[in-house]
Short mmCIF file of C-alpha atoms in Angstrom, two decimals:
data_model
loop_
_atom_site.label_atom_id
_atom_site.label_comp_id
_atom_site.label_asym_id
_atom_site.label_seq_id
_atom_site.Cartn_x
_atom_site.Cartn_y
_atom_site.Cartn_z
CA MET A 93 -9.35 -7.94 20.39
CA LYS A 94 -7.19 -9.56 17.17
CA GLN A 95 -4.02 -9.61 16.87
CA ILE A 96 -2.45 -8.47 13.81
CA ARG A 97 0.16 -10.78 12.63
CA VAL A 98 3.60 -9.34 11.37
CA LEU A 99 6.02 -10.19 9.26
CA LEU A 100 9.45 -8.61 9.17
CA ILE A 101 12.04 -7.78 5.99
CA GLU A 102 15.01 -5.81 7.25
CA ASP A 103 18.75 -6.25 6.49
CA HIS A 104 20.34 -4.00 9.21
CA PHE A 105 20.17 -6.39 12.43
CA LEU A 106 19.84 -3.58 15.10
CA ALA A 107 17.12 -1.41 12.64
CA ARG A 108 15.10 -4.57 12.93
CA MET A 109 15.45 -5.16 16.05
CA ALA A 110 14.89 -1.99 17.04
CA LEU A 111 11.36 -2.61 14.39
CA HIS A 112 10.27 -5.36 16.87
CA SER A 113 10.73 -3.18 19.94
CA VAL A 114 8.74 -0.90 19.11
CA LEU A 115 6.00 -3.30 17.94
CA ALA A 116 6.00 -5.54 20.73
CA GLY A 117 4.64 -2.55 22.91
CA HIS A 118 1.29 -2.87 21.28
CA SER A 119 -0.45 -5.38 22.45
CA GLN A 120 -2.38 -5.68 18.52
CA ILE A 121 0.38 -6.50 17.07
CA GLN A 122 2.12 -10.18 17.45
CA VAL A 123 5.88 -10.13 15.26
CA ILE A 124 5.51 -13.85 13.72
CA GLY A 125 8.97 -14.34 11.88
CA GLU A 126 11.93 -11.77 10.53
CA ALA A 127 14.06 -12.09 7.66
CA SER A 128 16.85 -9.93 6.92
CA ASP A 129 16.64 -10.59 3.17
CA GLY A 130 14.60 -10.65 -0.06
CA GLU A 131 15.14 -13.87 -0.90
CA THR A 132 14.29 -15.01 3.11
CA GLY A 133 11.66 -12.14 3.20
CA VAL A 134 9.55 -14.17 0.68
CA GLU A 135 10.24 -17.67 1.37
CA LEU A 136 8.57 -17.33 4.90
CA TYR A 137 6.02 -14.99 3.47
CA ARG A 138 5.00 -18.60 1.93
CA SER A 139 5.00 -20.63 5.09
CA LEU A 140 4.09 -18.37 8.21
CA ARG A 141 1.45 -16.38 5.87
CA PRO A 142 1.00 -12.91 7.68
CA ASP A 143 -0.98 -10.68 7.38
CA VAL A 144 0.91 -7.80 7.39
CA VAL A 145 4.78 -7.42 5.79
CA VAL A 146 6.80 -4.51 6.70
CA LEU A 147 9.38 -4.19 4.52
CA ASP A 148 12.20 -1.90 3.36
CA LEU A 149 13.26 -1.41 0.28
CA ARG A 150 17.00 -2.20 -0.11
CA LEU A 151 17.44 -5.50 0.72
CA PRO A 152 20.11 -8.01 -0.18
CA ARG A 153 19.18 -11.81 -3.14
CA LEU A 154 16.12 -9.91 -3.62
CA SER A 155 15.48 -6.01 -3.65
CA GLY A 156 12.26 -5.03 -1.50
CA PHE A 157 11.14 -4.35 -5.21
CA GLU A 158 11.03 -7.13 -6.27
CA VAL A 159 9.49 -8.95 -2.74
CA ILE A 160 6.68 -6.73 -3.89
CA ASP A 161 6.22 -7.97 -6.09
CA GLN A 162 7.14 -12.15 -5.62
CA ILE A 163 4.84 -12.20 -2.52
CA ARG A 164 1.95 -10.42 -4.87
CA LYS A 165 2.31 -12.18 -7.98
CA GLU A 166 1.80 -15.34 -5.40
CA PHE A 167 -0.78 -14.00 -3.25
CA ALA A 168 -3.03 -11.15 -4.77
CA SER A 169 -4.11 -9.90 -1.47
CA ALA A 170 -1.17 -9.13 0.17
CA ARG A 171 -0.92 -6.60 2.53
CA ILE A 172 2.65 -4.74 2.76
CA VAL A 173 4.00 -1.90 4.28
CA VAL A 174 7.19 0.30 3.20
CA LEU A 175 9.03 1.71 5.76
CA SER A 176 12.37 3.04 4.17
CA ASN A 177 14.92 6.43 3.36
CA TYR A 178 13.66 5.81 -0.24
CA GLN A 179 11.85 9.21 -0.57
CA GLY A 180 12.02 9.45 -4.78
CA SER A 181 8.89 10.36 -6.07
CA GLU A 182 10.06 6.97 -8.52
CA ASP A 183 10.31 5.00 -5.88
CA ILE A 184 7.68 5.41 -4.21
CA TYR A 185 5.00 4.58 -6.67
CA ARG A 186 7.03 1.79 -7.75
CA ALA A 187 6.43 0.34 -4.54
CA VAL A 188 2.49 1.41 -4.50
CA ARG A 189 2.37 0.37 -8.49
CA SER A 190 3.66 -2.96 -7.26
CA GLY A 191 0.84 -3.55 -4.59
CA ALA A 192 2.39 -1.87 -1.39
CA MET A 193 -0.44 -0.02 0.65
CA ALA A 194 1.43 1.83 2.76
CA TYR A 195 4.80 4.15 2.58
CA LEU A 196 6.87 5.07 5.28
CA ASN A 197 9.96 7.57 5.94
CA LYS A 198 12.38 5.24 8.41
CA ASP A 199 11.53 8.67 10.40
CA ALA A 200 8.40 7.84 11.00
CA SER A 201 7.19 7.40 14.74
CA GLY A 202 5.88 4.19 16.50
CA GLU A 203 2.42 5.55 16.21
CA GLN A 204 2.78 5.85 12.89
CA LEU A 205 4.11 2.40 11.79
CA PHE A 206 1.50 0.95 14.26
CA ASN A 207 -1.44 3.05 12.76
CA ALA A 208 -0.65 2.27 9.45
CA ILE A 209 -0.46 -1.39 9.98
CA GLN A 210 -3.81 -1.17 11.84
CA ASN A 211 -4.68 0.38 8.28
CA VAL A 212 -3.06 -1.48 5.97
CA ASP A 213 -4.79 -5.42 8.28
CA ARG A 214 -8.23 -3.79 7.16
CA GLY A 215 -7.05 -3.41 2.85
CA LEU A 216 -7.43 0.38 3.71
CA ARG A 217 -3.57 2.49 2.15
CA TYR A 218 -1.96 4.85 4.59
CA LEU A 219 0.08 7.69 2.89
CA PRO A 220 1.54 10.44 4.99
CA HIS A 221 2.24 13.83 3.03
CA LEU A 222 5.26 13.82 2.61
CA ALA A 223 4.96 10.36 0.31
CA LEU A 224 1.81 12.19 -1.25
CA ASP A 225 3.94 15.00 -1.71
CA ARG A 226 6.40 13.35 -3.78
CA LEU A 227 3.50 11.71 -6.18
CA ALA A 228 1.81 14.73 -7.11
CA GLU A 229 4.66 14.85 -9.87
CA ARG A 230 3.40 12.14 -11.67
CA THR A 231 -0.52 13.79 -11.55
CA PRO A 232 -1.91 15.98 -13.54
CA VAL A 233 -5.60 18.13 -12.90
CA LEU A 234 -8.85 17.00 -13.27
CA GLU A 235 -12.52 18.40 -13.02
CA LEU A 236 -15.24 15.06 -12.32
CA THR A 237 -18.67 14.46 -11.99
CA PRO A 238 -19.80 13.88 -8.97
CA ARG A 239 -20.60 10.13 -10.31
CA GLU A 240 -16.77 9.96 -10.85
CA ARG A 241 -15.85 11.09 -7.27
CA GLU A 242 -18.00 8.37 -6.17
CA VAL A 243 -16.70 5.95 -8.75
CA LEU A 244 -12.76 6.85 -7.40
CA ALA A 245 -13.90 6.72 -4.23
CA GLY A 246 -14.37 2.92 -4.30
CA ILE A 247 -11.06 2.24 -5.69
CA THR A 248 -9.66 4.26 -3.17
CA ARG A 249 -10.70 1.78 -0.80
CA GLY A 250 -9.26 -1.52 -3.25
CA LEU A 251 -13.11 -2.52 -4.06
CA SER A 252 -13.60 -4.33 -7.60
CA ASN A 253 -15.42 -2.60 -10.68
CA ARG A 254 -18.43 -5.75 -9.30
CA GLU A 255 -17.77 -4.41 -5.29
CA ILE A 256 -18.37 -0.32 -6.70
CA ALA A 257 -21.38 -1.59 -8.41
CA GLU A 258 -22.62 -2.75 -5.47
CA ASP A 259 -22.42 0.14 -3.52
CA LEU A 260 -23.49 2.52 -5.76
CA HIS A 261 -26.16 0.67 -7.33
CA ILE A 262 -25.79 0.72 -10.98
CA ALA A 263 -24.79 -1.60 -13.59
CA GLU A 264 -20.75 -3.48 -13.91
CA LYS A 265 -20.61 -1.98 -17.30
CA THR A 266 -21.81 1.57 -16.15
CA VAL A 267 -18.78 1.79 -13.20
CA ARG A 268 -15.78 -0.20 -16.10
CA ILE A 269 -17.17 2.60 -18.86
CA HIS A 270 -16.47 5.48 -15.48
CA VAL A 271 -13.55 3.71 -14.61
CA SER A 272 -12.10 4.07 -18.52
CA SER A 273 -13.60 7.85 -18.33
CA LEU A 274 -11.53 8.69 -14.81
CA LEU A 275 -8.30 6.98 -16.45
CA ASP A 276 -8.87 9.09 -19.26
CA LYS A 277 -9.55 12.40 -17.92
CA MET A 278 -6.94 12.11 -14.89
CA GLY A 279 -3.78 11.04 -17.83
CA ALA A 280 -3.25 7.69 -14.89
CA ARG A 281 -2.22 4.44 -16.25
CA ASP A 282 -3.60 2.51 -14.19
CA ARG A 283 -6.04 2.06 -10.80
CA THR A 284 -2.57 2.60 -8.70
CA GLN A 285 -2.09 6.26 -9.82
CA ALA A 286 -6.14 7.41 -10.09
CA THR A 287 -5.82 6.71 -6.42
CA ILE A 288 -2.36 8.15 -5.58
CA TYR A 289 -3.70 11.40 -7.25
CA ALA A 290 -7.41 11.64 -5.52
CA PHE A 291 -5.21 11.31 -2.12
CA GLN A 292 -2.95 14.10 -3.23
CA ARG A 293 -5.78 16.52 -4.86
CA GLY A 294 -8.30 15.87 -2.04
CA LEU A 295 -10.19 14.08 -3.88
CA VAL A 296 -10.88 11.66 -1.32
CA HIS A 297 -9.82 11.65 1.72
CA LEU A 298 -8.24 9.05 3.84
CA ASN A 299 -10.04 8.21 7.90
#
């Protein structure tokens, strides 16, 4: 079975050691690097190219938000799990909007963290109910057509318009029209906000 190579970015030594210990208990995970500040975390990402990053948002030198922005700017396919005590809707939304694919509270169990890492490594988002509840404040109510629901499901899976078109056997131009309609109906400024709404309202479901 493939090992998932993980980079930890956490400034508190004991918390970082605890994370390492928890993850080391899973044969599928290999912790390949650790950083105690944001700048070092970005540098380690460049040199190690981990499969998944697990980071806190409260970091010295560069905040977790800035780390996500920098890594995603250079490596668009970077897969990031946030593990933080910040639970405000704006914090969660900002992290997810920047490119984090999972958001967990530091009280999360080792099994939840492992599941988040597994899902993110496969390109899937992992947003527990607490995170979704916080994000619900940002989203309106709407009704979608069956085709719009299919396109939305593709968006939440992280598929491009072209990939959605191939999956649904329709023209890419048609997908673009549906995406535009979805964002307009939802009052969503982008695909990230549409994804958050979809999970919260049960329009699509986490596997």
